[in-house]
Coordinates of C-alpha atoms in Angstrom, one line a residue:
Chain A
X1 CA 14.3 175.5 -222.7
X2 CA 14.9 174.8 -219.0
X3 CA 12.6 175.2 -216.0
X4 CA 13.7 175.2 -212.4
X5 CA 10.6 174.6 -210.3
X6 CA 10.6 175.2 -206.6
X7 CA 7.4 174.0 -204.8
X8 CA 6.5 174.6 -201.2
X9 CA 10.1 174.3 -200.1
X10 CA 10.8 174.0 -196.3
X11 CA 14.3 174.2 -195.0
X12 CA 15.9 174.1 -191.6
X13 CA 19.4 174.8 -190.4
X14 CA 21.2 173.2 -187.5
X15 CA 22.3 175.7 -184.9
X16 CA 24.0 175.3 -181.5
X17 CA 20.5 176.1 -180.1
X18 CA 18.8 173.4 -182.1
X19 CA 17.1 172.9 -185.4
X20 CA 15.8 176.2 -186.7
X21 CA 13.2 176.4 -189.6
X22 CA 14.2 179.1 -192.1
X23 CA 12.3 178.5 -195.3
X24 CA 8.5 178.1 -194.7
X25 CA 7.1 177.1 -198.1
X26 CA 8.8 178.8 -201.0
X27 CA 7.3 178.3 -204.5
X28 CA 8.9 179.8 -207.5
X29 CA 9.6 178.9 -211.2
X30 CA 12.5 180.2 -213.2
X31 CA 12.8 179.5 -217.0
X32 CA 15.6 179.9 -219.4
X33 CA 16.1 183.5 -220.4
X34 CA 14.2 184.9 -217.5
X35 CA 15.6 187.0 -214.7
X36 CA 14.0 186.8 -211.3
X37 CA 15.0 189.2 -208.6
X38 CA 14.6 187.8 -205.1
X39 CA 14.5 190.8 -202.7
X40 CA 14.2 191.0 -199.0
X41 CA 15.5 192.3 -195.7
X42 CA 18.5 190.7 -194.0
X43 CA 17.7 187.4 -192.3
X44 CA 14.7 186.7 -194.5
X45 CA 16.2 183.4 -195.8
X46 CA 17.4 184.5 -199.2
X47 CA 20.8 183.0 -198.8
X48 CA 19.3 179.8 -197.3
X49 CA 17.3 179.4 -200.5
X50 CA 20.5 179.8 -202.6
X51 CA 22.5 177.3 -200.5
X52 CA 19.7 174.8 -200.3
X53 CA 19.3 174.8 -204.1
X54 CA 23.1 174.1 -204.4
X55 CA 22.9 171.4 -201.8
X56 CA 25.0 172.8 -198.9
X57 CA 25.2 170.1 -196.2
X58 CA 24.4 172.6 -193.4
X59 CA 20.8 172.9 -194.6
X60 CA 18.1 170.2 -194.2
X61 CA 15.1 170.2 -196.6
X62 CA 12.1 169.3 -194.5
X63 CA 9.4 169.5 -197.2
X64 CA 8.6 170.4 -200.7
X65 CA 10.3 169.7 -204.0
X66 CA 12.8 171.2 -206.5
X67 CA 12.7 170.0 -210.1
X68 CA 15.0 170.9 -212.9
X69 CA 13.2 170.0 -216.1
X70 CA 11.4 167.4 -214.1
X71 CA 14.5 165.9 -212.5
X72 CA 14.5 165.8 -208.7
X73 CA 17.3 168.2 -207.7
X74 CA 17.0 167.4 -204.0
X75 CA 18.0 163.8 -204.7
X76 CA 21.2 164.9 -206.4
X77 CA 24.6 165.4 -204.8
X78 CA 26.2 168.8 -204.9
X79 CA 28.3 168.1 -207.9
X80 CA 25.5 166.4 -209.7
X81 CA 23.4 169.5 -209.4
X82 CA 26.1 171.6 -211.0
X83 CA 26.5 169.0 -213.8
X84 CA 22.7 169.1 -214.3
X85 CA 23.1 172.8 -215.0
X86 CA 22.7 174.7 -211.7
X87 CA 25.2 177.4 -210.7
X88 CA 25.5 179.3 -207.5
X89 CA 27.5 182.5 -207.4
X90 CA 28.3 182.7 -203.7
X91 CA 28.1 185.7 -201.5
X92 CA 31.3 184.6 -199.7
X93 CA 33.4 182.6 -202.1
X94 CA 35.6 180.1 -200.3
X95 CA 39.4 180.3 -200.4
X96 CA 41.1 177.1 -201.5
X97 CA 44.9 177.6 -200.9
X98 CA 47.2 175.7 -203.2
X99 CA 44.6 175.1 -206.0
X100 CA 45.3 177.6 -208.9
X101 CA 42.4 179.4 -210.6
X102 CA 43.6 178.0 -213.9
X103 CA 43.5 174.4 -212.7
X104 CA 40.2 175.0 -210.9
X105 CA 38.4 176.5 -213.9
X106 CA 39.6 173.7 -216.3
X107 CA 38.7 171.0 -213.8
X108 CA 35.2 172.5 -213.3
X109 CA 34.7 172.9 -217.1
X110 CA 35.8 169.3 -217.7
X111 CA 33.4 168.2 -215.0
X112 CA 30.3 170.2 -216.1
X113 CA 30.7 169.6 -219.8
X114 CA 31.8 166.0 -219.5
X115 CA 35.0 166.4 -221.5
X116 CA 38.3 168.3 -221.2
X117 CA 38.1 171.5 -223.2
X118 CA 40.6 171.7 -226.1
X119 CA 43.5 173.5 -224.6
X120 CA 44.1 176.3 -227.2
X121 CA 40.5 177.4 -227.5
X122 CA 40.0 177.1 -223.8
X123 CA 43.0 179.4 -223.0
X124 CA 41.7 182.0 -225.4
X125 CA 38.2 181.7 -224.1
X126 CA 39.3 182.1 -220.5
X127 CA 41.6 185.0 -221.4
X128 CA 39.0 187.0 -223.2
X129 CA 36.3 186.4 -220.5
X130 CA 38.8 187.7 -217.9
X131 CA 39.6 190.7 -220.1
X132 CA 35.9 191.6 -220.4
X133 CA 35.5 191.3 -216.6
X134 CA 38.7 193.4 -216.2
X135 CA 40.1 190.6 -214.2
X136 CA 43.8 190.4 -214.5
X137 CA 45.1 187.2 -216.2
X138 CA 47.7 187.0 -213.4
X139 CA 44.9 185.7 -211.2
X140 CA 45.1 182.4 -213.1
X141 CA 48.2 181.4 -211.3
X142 CA 46.9 182.5 -207.9
X143 CA 45.2 180.2 -205.5
X144 CA 41.4 180.1 -205.7
X145 CA 40.0 183.2 -204.0
X146 CA 43.0 183.4 -201.6
X147 CA 43.8 187.0 -200.8
X148 CA 41.2 188.2 -203.4
X149 CA 39.4 191.5 -202.6
X150 CA 35.6 191.4 -202.3
X151 CA 35.4 192.7 -205.9
X152 CA 37.9 190.2 -207.2
X153 CA 36.0 187.3 -205.6
X154 CA 32.7 188.5 -207.3
X155 CA 34.4 188.8 -210.7
X156 CA 35.8 185.3 -210.3
X157 CA 32.3 184.0 -209.5
X158 CA 30.8 185.7 -212.7
X159 CA 33.8 184.4 -214.7
X160 CA 32.9 180.9 -213.7
X161 CA 29.3 181.5 -214.6
X162 CA 30.3 182.7 -218.1
X163 CA 32.7 179.8 -218.6
X164 CA 30.7 176.9 -217.2
X165 CA 27.5 178.0 -219.1
X166 CA 24.9 176.8 -216.6
X167 CA 21.2 176.5 -217.4
X168 CA 20.1 178.3 -214.3
X169 CA 22.3 180.6 -212.2
X170 CA 21.6 181.7 -208.7
X171 CA 23.5 184.9 -207.8
X172 CA 23.6 185.4 -204.1
X173 CA 24.2 189.0 -203.3
X174 CA 26.7 189.3 -206.1
X175 CA 26.3 193.1 -205.8
X176 CA 27.2 193.4 -202.1
X177 CA 30.5 195.0 -201.5
X178 CA 31.0 196.2 -205.0
X179 CA 31.8 199.8 -206.0
X180 CA 29.9 201.3 -208.9
X181 CA 32.5 200.4 -211.5
X182 CA 32.9 196.8 -210.4
X183 CA 29.1 196.5 -210.2
X184 CA 28.8 197.6 -213.8
X185 CA 31.5 195.2 -215.0
X186 CA 30.0 192.3 -213.1
X187 CA 26.5 193.1 -214.4
X188 CA 27.8 193.2 -218.0
X189 CA 29.1 189.7 -217.4
X190 CA 25.7 188.5 -216.2
X191 CA 24.1 190.2 -219.3
X192 CA 26.6 188.6 -221.6
X193 CA 25.9 185.1 -220.2
X194 CA 22.2 185.8 -220.6
X195 CA 22.6 186.9 -224.2
X196 CA 25.1 184.1 -225.1
X197 CA 23.6 181.1 -223.4
X198 CA 20.0 182.1 -222.5
X199 CA 20.7 181.3 -218.8
X200 CA 17.8 181.7 -216.4
X201 CA 18.9 183.9 -213.5
X202 CA 17.8 184.1 -209.9
X203 CA 19.2 187.3 -208.6
X204 CA 19.2 187.5 -204.8
X205 CA 19.8 191.0 -203.5
X206 CA 19.0 193.4 -200.7
X207 CA 19.3 196.5 -202.8
X208 CA 17.8 197.6 -206.1
X209 CA 21.1 199.1 -207.4
X210 CA 22.1 196.0 -209.5
X211 CA 18.6 196.0 -211.1
X212 CA 19.5 199.2 -213.0
X213 CA 22.1 197.0 -214.9
X214 CA 20.5 193.6 -214.9
X215 CA 16.9 194.1 -215.7
X216 CA 14.5 191.7 -213.9
X217 CA 11.4 190.2 -215.5
X218 CA 9.9 189.3 -212.2
X219 CA 10.4 190.6 -208.7
X220 CA 9.7 188.5 -205.6
X221 CA 9.7 190.0 -202.1
X222 CA 11.0 187.5 -199.6
X223 CA 10.1 187.9 -195.9
X224 CA 10.5 185.5 -193.0
X225 CA 11.2 182.5 -195.2
X226 CA 8.5 182.9 -197.9
X227 CA 7.5 185.0 -200.9
X228 CA 5.1 187.6 -199.7
X229 CA 4.6 189.6 -202.9
X230 CA 5.4 189.2 -206.5
X231 CA 5.3 191.6 -209.4
X232 CA 7.1 193.1 -212.4
X233 CA 10.1 195.5 -212.4
X234 CA 7.8 198.3 -211.0
X235 CA 7.7 196.4 -207.7
X236 CA 11.5 196.9 -207.3
X237 CA 11.0 200.7 -207.8
X238 CA 8.4 200.7 -205.1
X239 CA 10.7 198.8 -202.7
X240 CA 13.4 201.4 -203.5
X241 CA 11.1 204.2 -202.5
X242 CA 9.4 202.5 -199.5
X243 CA 11.8 199.9 -198.2
X244 CA 10.7 196.6 -196.6
X245 CA 8.9 198.2 -193.7
X246 CA 5.4 197.6 -194.8
X247 CA 6.2 193.8 -195.0
X248 CA 7.7 193.7 -191.6
X249 CA 4.8 195.1 -189.6
Chain B
X1 CA 51.7 173.9 -175.3
X2 CA 53.1 170.6 -174.1
X3 CA 54.0 170.1 -170.5
X4 CA 57.7 169.5 -170.0
X5 CA 59.1 168.5 -166.7
X6 CA 62.3 170.3 -167.5
X7 CA 63.7 172.9 -169.9
X8 CA 64.7 171.4 -173.2
X9 CA 68.0 173.2 -172.7
X10 CA 69.0 171.2 -169.6
X11 CA 68.4 167.8 -171.1
X12 CA 71.5 165.5 -170.9
X13 CA 73.8 165.7 -173.9
X14 CA 76.5 163.2 -174.3
X15 CA 78.4 161.0 -176.8
X16 CA 78.6 158.2 -174.1
X17 CA 75.9 155.6 -174.5
X18 CA 76.2 154.6 -170.8
X19 CA 75.2 158.1 -169.7
X20 CA 71.7 157.4 -170.9
X21 CA 69.5 154.9 -169.0
X22 CA 67.3 152.6 -171.0
X23 CA 64.0 154.5 -171.3
X24 CA 60.8 153.0 -170.2
X25 CA 58.5 154.8 -172.6
X26 CA 57.0 157.2 -170.1
X27 CA 59.6 159.9 -170.6
X28 CA 58.5 163.1 -172.4
X29 CA 60.6 162.2 -175.5
X30 CA 59.4 158.7 -175.6
X31 CA 55.8 158.8 -174.6
X32 CA 54.4 158.8 -178.1
X33 CA 56.8 156.2 -179.5
X34 CA 56.1 152.4 -179.7
X35 CA 59.4 151.9 -177.9
X36 CA 59.2 148.0 -177.9
X37 CA 59.5 148.1 -181.7
X38 CA 62.8 149.8 -181.3
X39 CA 64.3 147.7 -178.5
X40 CA 67.1 146.1 -180.5
X41 CA 68.3 149.5 -181.7
X42 CA 69.0 150.8 -178.3
X43 CA 72.0 148.5 -178.0
X44 CA 75.6 149.6 -178.6
X45 CA 76.6 146.6 -180.7
X46 CA 74.7 147.3 -183.9
X47 CA 76.0 146.0 -187.3
X48 CA 76.6 148.0 -190.4
X49 CA 74.4 146.1 -192.8
X50 CA 72.9 149.0 -194.7
X51 CA 74.9 150.3 -197.7
X52 CA 75.5 154.0 -198.1
X53 CA 76.3 155.2 -201.6
X54 CA 77.1 158.8 -202.5
X55 CA 76.6 160.1 -206.1
X56 CA 77.5 163.6 -206.5
X57 CA 78.1 166.2 -209.1
X58 CA 81.8 166.0 -209.8
X59 CA 84.3 168.8 -210.0
X60 CA 82.2 171.2 -208.0
X61 CA 83.9 171.0 -204.7
X62 CA 82.0 168.0 -203.2
X63 CA 84.1 165.3 -201.7
X64 CA 83.2 162.0 -200.1
X65 CA 85.3 159.9 -197.7
X66 CA 85.0 157.2 -195.1
X67 CA 86.7 158.3 -191.9
X68 CA 87.1 157.2 -188.3
X69 CA 84.9 158.8 -185.6
X70 CA 88.1 160.4 -184.2
X71 CA 88.3 162.6 -187.3
X72 CA 88.3 166.2 -186.2
X73 CA 85.2 167.1 -188.4
X74 CA 83.1 164.2 -187.0
X75 CA 81.3 164.9 -183.8
X76 CA 81.7 168.7 -184.3
X77 CA 77.9 169.3 -183.7
X78 CA 75.7 169.1 -180.7
X79 CA 76.0 165.8 -178.8
X80 CA 73.2 163.2 -178.7
X81 CA 70.4 164.0 -176.3
X82 CA 68.7 160.6 -176.2
X83 CA 69.8 157.0 -175.9
X84 CA 69.0 156.1 -179.5
X85 CA 71.1 158.9 -180.8
X86 CA 73.9 157.9 -178.5
X87 CA 73.6 154.3 -179.5
X88 CA 73.8 155.1 -183.2
X89 CA 77.0 157.0 -182.5
X90 CA 78.5 154.3 -180.2
X91 CA 77.7 151.5 -182.6
X92 CA 79.3 153.2 -185.7
X93 CA 82.9 152.4 -186.4
X94 CA 83.3 154.9 -189.2
X95 CA 81.5 157.7 -190.8
X96 CA 80.7 158.8 -194.3
X97 CA 81.9 162.3 -194.6
X98 CA 80.5 164.5 -197.3
X99 CA 82.2 167.8 -197.7
X100 CA 80.5 170.6 -199.5
X101 CA 83.1 173.1 -200.7
X102 CA 81.6 174.5 -203.9
X103 CA 78.7 176.8 -204.7
X104 CA 76.8 174.7 -207.3
X105 CA 73.2 174.0 -206.3
X106 CA 71.8 172.9 -209.6
X107 CA 72.5 169.2 -209.1
X108 CA 72.1 167.5 -205.8
X109 CA 74.7 165.3 -204.1
X110 CA 72.7 162.1 -203.6
X111 CA 73.3 160.0 -200.6
X112 CA 71.5 156.6 -201.0
X113 CA 71.1 154.5 -197.9
X114 CA 70.0 151.1 -199.1
X115 CA 68.5 148.5 -196.8
X116 CA 69.3 144.8 -196.3
X117 CA 69.2 142.1 -199.0
X118 CA 67.8 139.8 -196.3
X119 CA 64.1 139.5 -195.5
X120 CA 65.0 139.7 -191.8
X121 CA 67.4 142.7 -191.6
X122 CA 69.9 142.9 -188.8
X123 CA 69.7 145.9 -186.4
X124 CA 72.2 148.3 -187.9
X125 CA 73.8 151.6 -187.3
X126 CA 75.1 154.3 -189.8
X127 CA 76.9 157.5 -189.3
X128 CA 76.8 160.3 -191.9
X129 CA 78.4 163.7 -191.6
X130 CA 77.7 166.6 -194.0
X131 CA 80.2 169.4 -193.6
X132 CA 79.5 172.6 -195.5
X133 CA 82.6 174.8 -195.7
X134 CA 82.3 178.5 -195.0
X135 CA 80.4 180.4 -197.8
X136 CA 79.8 177.2 -199.7
X137 CA 76.4 176.4 -201.3
X138 CA 75.0 173.0 -201.7
X139 CA 72.1 170.6 -202.1
X140 CA 72.1 167.1 -200.6
X141 CA 69.4 164.5 -201.2
X142 CA 69.5 161.8 -198.5
X143 CA 67.4 158.8 -199.8
X144 CA 66.4 155.7 -197.9
X145 CA 65.0 152.7 -199.7
X146 CA 64.7 148.9 -199.2
X147 CA 64.1 147.0 -196.0
X148 CA 66.1 147.9 -192.9
X149 CA 66.3 148.2 -189.1
X150 CA 68.5 151.2 -188.9
X151 CA 69.6 153.5 -186.1
X152 CA 71.2 156.4 -188.0
X153 CA 73.2 159.4 -186.8
X154 CA 73.4 162.3 -189.2
X155 CA 75.5 165.3 -188.5
X156 CA 75.2 168.5 -190.5
X157 CA 77.7 171.3 -189.8
X158 CA 77.4 174.6 -191.6
X159 CA 80.4 177.0 -191.6
X160 CA 80.0 180.7 -191.5
X161 CA 77.9 182.0 -194.4
X162 CA 77.2 178.5 -195.8
X163 CA 73.9 178.0 -197.6
X164 CA 72.8 174.3 -197.6
X165 CA 69.6 172.4 -198.5
X166 CA 69.4 168.8 -197.1
X167 CA 66.3 166.8 -198.2
X168 CA 65.8 163.5 -196.3
X169 CA 63.4 161.1 -197.9
X170 CA 62.3 157.9 -196.1
X171 CA 60.9 155.7 -198.8
X172 CA 61.5 152.4 -197.0
X173 CA 59.5 149.3 -197.8
X174 CA 56.9 148.1 -195.3
X175 CA 58.4 146.5 -192.2
X176 CA 61.3 148.9 -192.0
X177 CA 62.2 150.5 -188.7
X178 CA 64.3 153.7 -188.9
X179 CA 65.5 156.0 -186.1
X180 CA 67.4 159.0 -187.3
X181 CA 69.1 161.6 -185.1
X182 CA 70.0 164.7 -187.0
X183 CA 72.4 166.8 -185.1
X184 CA 72.9 170.1 -186.8
X185 CA 75.0 173.3 -186.1
X186 CA 74.6 176.6 -188.0
X187 CA 77.5 179.0 -187.6
X188 CA 77.5 182.7 -188.3
X189 CA 75.2 183.8 -191.1
X190 CA 74.7 180.2 -192.3
X191 CA 71.3 179.2 -193.8
X192 CA 70.0 175.7 -193.8
X193 CA 66.9 174.4 -195.5
X194 CA 66.2 171.1 -193.7
X195 CA 63.5 169.0 -195.3
X196 CA 62.2 165.7 -193.9
X197 CA 59.8 163.5 -196.0
X198 CA 58.3 160.4 -194.4
X199 CA 56.5 158.2 -196.8
X200 CA 57.4 154.5 -196.3
X201 CA 58.5 152.3 -193.5
X202 CA 56.6 150.9 -190.6
X203 CA 58.2 153.0 -187.9
X204 CA 60.2 156.1 -188.7
X205 CA 61.4 158.5 -186.0
X206 CA 63.5 161.5 -186.9
X207 CA 64.8 163.8 -184.3
X208 CA 66.4 166.9 -185.8
X209 CA 68.3 168.8 -183.2
X210 CA 69.3 172.1 -184.8
X211 CA 71.5 174.6 -183.0
X212 CA 71.6 178.2 -184.3
X213 CA 75.0 178.8 -182.8
X214 CA 76.3 181.7 -184.8
X215 CA 74.8 185.2 -185.1
X216 CA 72.5 185.8 -188.0
X217 CA 72.0 182.1 -188.8
X218 CA 68.7 181.2 -190.5
X219 CA 66.8 178.0 -190.6
X220 CA 63.9 176.8 -192.8
X221 CA 62.7 173.4 -191.5
X222 CA 60.1 171.6 -193.6
X223 CA 58.5 168.3 -193.0
X224 CA 56.0 166.1 -194.8
X225 CA 54.5 162.8 -193.8
X226 CA 51.9 160.7 -195.7
X227 CA 51.0 158.0 -193.2
X228 CA 49.0 154.9 -194.0
X229 CA 47.5 152.1 -191.9
X230 CA 50.1 150.4 -189.7
X231 CA 52.7 153.2 -190.1
X232 CA 54.2 155.3 -187.3
X233 CA 55.9 158.5 -188.5
X234 CA 57.4 160.7 -185.9
X235 CA 59.4 163.9 -186.0
X236 CA 60.8 165.5 -182.8
X237 CA 62.3 168.8 -183.8
X238 CA 64.4 170.9 -181.5
X239 CA 65.4 174.3 -182.6
X240 CA 68.0 175.8 -180.2
X241 CA 68.4 179.6 -180.6
X242 CA 71.7 180.1 -178.9
X243 CA 73.0 183.3 -180.7
X244 CA 71.7 186.7 -181.5
X245 CA 69.6 187.7 -184.5
X246 CA 68.8 184.3 -185.8
X247 CA 65.7 183.3 -187.6
X248 CA 63.9 180.0 -187.8
X249 CA 60.7 178.9 -189.6
X250 CA 59.4 175.4 -189.2
X251 CA 56.5 174.0 -191.1
X252 CA 55.6 170.3 -190.8
X253 CA 52.5 168.9 -192.6
X254 CA 51.0 165.5 -192.4
X255 CA 48.2 163.5 -194.0
X256 CA 46.9 160.4 -192.3
X257 CA 45.2 158.2 -194.8
X258 CA 43.6 155.3 -193.0
X259 CA 42.6 153.8 -189.6
X260 CA 45.7 152.7 -187.7
X261 CA 47.9 155.5 -189.1
X262 CA 49.8 157.4 -186.4
X263 CA 52.0 160.5 -186.7
X264 CA 53.8 162.4 -184.0
X265 CA 55.2 165.9 -184.2
X266 CA 57.0 167.6 -181.3
X267 CA 58.4 171.0 -182.0
X268 CA 60.6 172.3 -179.2
X269 CA 61.9 175.8 -179.7
X270 CA 64.3 177.2 -177.1
X271 CA 65.3 180.9 -177.2
X272 CA 68.3 181.1 -174.8
X273 CA 69.1 184.3 -172.9
X274 CA 71.9 185.1 -175.3
X275 CA 69.6 184.9 -178.3
X276 CA 68.4 188.5 -178.5
X277 CA 66.7 189.5 -181.7
X278 CA 65.4 186.0 -182.4
X279 CA 62.6 185.6 -184.9
X280 CA 60.9 182.2 -184.9
X281 CA 57.7 180.6 -186.0
X282 CA 56.8 177.0 -186.1
X283 CA 53.7 175.2 -187.2
X284 CA 52.3 171.7 -187.7
X285 CA 49.2 170.9 -189.7
X286 CA 47.6 167.5 -190.0
X287 CA 44.9 166.4 -192.3
X288 CA 43.2 163.3 -190.9
X289 CA 41.4 161.6 -193.8
X290 CA 40.0 158.6 -192.0
X291 CA 38.4 157.6 -188.8
X292 CA 40.8 155.7 -186.5
X293 CA 43.9 157.6 -187.7
X294 CA 45.7 159.6 -185.1
X295 CA 48.0 162.6 -185.1
X296 CA 49.8 163.8 -182.0
X297 CA 51.1 167.4 -182.2
X298 CA 52.9 169.2 -179.5
X299 CA 54.5 172.6 -180.0
X300 CA 56.7 173.9 -177.2
X301 CA 58.2 177.4 -177.0
X302 CA 60.6 178.3 -174.2
X303 CA 61.8 181.9 -174.1
X304 CA 64.6 183.0 -171.8
X305 CA 64.9 186.6 -173.1
X306 CA 62.4 189.3 -173.7
X307 CA 64.5 191.0 -176.3
X308 CA 63.2 189.1 -179.3
X309 CA 61.7 190.0 -182.7
X310 CA 59.0 187.5 -182.6
X311 CA 58.1 184.0 -181.5
X312 CA 55.0 182.0 -182.4
X313 CA 53.6 178.6 -183.0
X314 CA 50.5 177.0 -184.4
X315 CA 49.2 173.5 -184.5
X316 CA 46.0 172.3 -186.2
X317 CA 44.7 168.9 -186.8
X318 CA 41.5 168.4 -188.7
X319 CA 39.5 166.7 -191.3
X320 CA 38.7 168.2 -194.6
X321 CA 37.5 171.8 -194.7
X322 CA 33.8 171.1 -195.7
X323 CA 33.4 174.6 -197.1
X324 CA 36.3 174.1 -199.5
X325 CA 34.9 170.8 -200.7
X326 CA 31.4 172.3 -201.1
X327 CA 32.8 175.1 -203.2
X328 CA 34.7 172.7 -205.5
X329 CA 31.7 170.3 -205.7
X330 CA 29.3 173.1 -206.4
X331 CA 31.3 173.6 -209.7
X332 CA 30.5 170.0 -210.7
X333 CA 33.8 168.5 -209.4
X334 CA 33.1 165.1 -208.0
X335 CA 33.7 164.6 -204.3
X336 CA 36.7 162.2 -204.7
X337 CA 38.4 164.6 -207.1
X338 CA 37.7 167.6 -204.9
X339 CA 39.3 165.8 -201.9
X340 CA 42.3 164.9 -204.0
X341 CA 42.7 168.5 -205.1
X342 CA 42.5 169.8 -201.5
X343 CA 45.1 167.3 -200.2
X344 CA 47.4 167.9 -203.2
X345 CA 47.1 171.6 -202.5
X346 CA 47.8 171.1 -198.8
X347 CA 51.3 169.8 -199.7
X348 CA 52.0 171.8 -202.9
X349 CA 52.6 175.0 -201.0
X350 CA 55.2 173.4 -198.8
X351 CA 56.9 171.4 -201.6
X352 CA 57.2 174.6 -203.6
X353 CA 59.3 176.1 -200.7
X354 CA 62.0 173.4 -201.2
X355 CA 63.2 175.6 -204.0
X356 CA 64.5 172.9 -206.4
X357 CA 62.3 172.0 -209.3
X358 CA 63.4 168.4 -209.9
X359 CA 63.2 167.4 -206.2
X360 CA 59.8 169.2 -205.9
X361 CA 58.4 167.4 -209.0
X362 CA 59.6 164.0 -207.7
X363 CA 58.1 164.7 -204.3
X364 CA 54.8 165.8 -205.7
X365 CA 54.6 162.6 -207.8
X366 CA 55.5 160.5 -204.8
X367 CA 52.9 162.2 -202.6
X368 CA 50.2 161.9 -205.2
X369 CA 51.0 158.3 -205.8
X370 CA 50.7 157.5 -202.1
X371 CA 47.5 159.5 -201.8
X372 CA 46.0 157.6 -204.8
X373 CA 47.0 154.3 -203.2
X374 CA 45.4 155.3 -199.9
X375 CA 42.3 156.8 -201.3
X376 CA 40.3 153.5 -201.2
X377 CA 39.1 154.2 -197.7
X378 CA 37.3 157.5 -197.4
X379 CA 36.6 159.2 -194.1

């Protein structure tokens, strides 16, 4: 049983025009097995929350705390956070030319689990996870994310989530840019990880579409850097019908 | 783009040392070079202290001889265009002539240039000519090891339809000074893969002057330097498109490991009026891994005809891509390992283009070893 506890988190970003506050006091707790949908209009700070939790150097935490089972996440380096059990599926996965997917996955698994996975079972595990995501095994020899389509990049992110078995996964607009088939395949991957490892999921999205496949237990509406309303799955239905307008006035 | 006072095509070319004045270091071709460290190599009375050994696959049409400079196949390439190159020529009494006449590319012909036995090496000169017969195919590995002060003249002549790979590796010990003038001619439909690897030595300056003299000739020029504190690695490439429908691709990549490392890349590409249908692209990329390391990078493109397929260049010098490091680290990979993966990958793509597995594996190992050795001092 794992808990990620975000308390009154304030985050700024450095821009050419100066320091700009984005998150203005976010509080949220995600436990193993739970799925939290973070919904909000563009520019509300959803991605800032995701990157801040992963430790991206562009963002500066100016207040609040983040604890993973009582451990201070904000004091950890980026790689330490991943090894502690946090995972961020990025909206724009980065291309790393010259590093093969196979080498990357194995290196990441070795780092997060603390030991090199036994080769034979690992190859099988990777292969079957790729098959289930309908992600061609030829991608293993390609450079990380280089020349991947939007859908391929997202499959690759979810593949990593399944293989690295984090305790808490933050999915940043994993649904954006996916057609309906890809969305279903990717969602099945998320649901498999939930069933197999009990991962707690923070699902950041603009649209309710993915919530038809990955059922949320809680829905948080995010506007202007803070949570303005919380509820159960019914809140998502209401957002689908009414949009974000009533929060923006 | 660099600022040249004159067209690269009009620079003096001569085999006569006395035609070239002693440079003062402010000239375009010398302004990045610590010229004082080369002073004794500019003279015309250099010794022949280095040893050149050739080990080739036998019975496949490769022959090796020592010949006089008056031999008809010596000096059959573009003349020297700077005083160092002319001095190397003037100071040599004989040349090692490697003739490639076969078509076997599975095993390289290895030319080993071995430095002095002395701790204080004498300024020396050496002349090597690689002559690839028409329609031959071959692979030459030119290795440099030991301690030397060497001014070297290398000629590479490709007959019609010849397909040759020449890999030059400078793995000198610290303290070595090496100037190398590569003067190269590609005749009709010839293809050359010209690879320069600068790892060791205190000062290494290679000036490949490659003339695409015959219609349909094709060049792939690749370069790697891994440069540590106290090292100066310099490549001045001149690709001379003199004939129609020729193609050239040049990619040089460098990593600078520590404060006091200095690399220089000058890439001159000249498309002469006669070179219609030219297709050329050159690029230089440098990864600066420490404060106080410096990479100079100057691409120059001169075009004398509008009737070309394409001409481009790129130059980029930077530190690590922080987004790449963040992505790897966000998967639990420690920063040091993430950096190492990114640098390894930076060179892997280029090394793969050499197209010979054994040489690629050896270079990968050598690059990784030097990176590990230099990793003590993070940026």
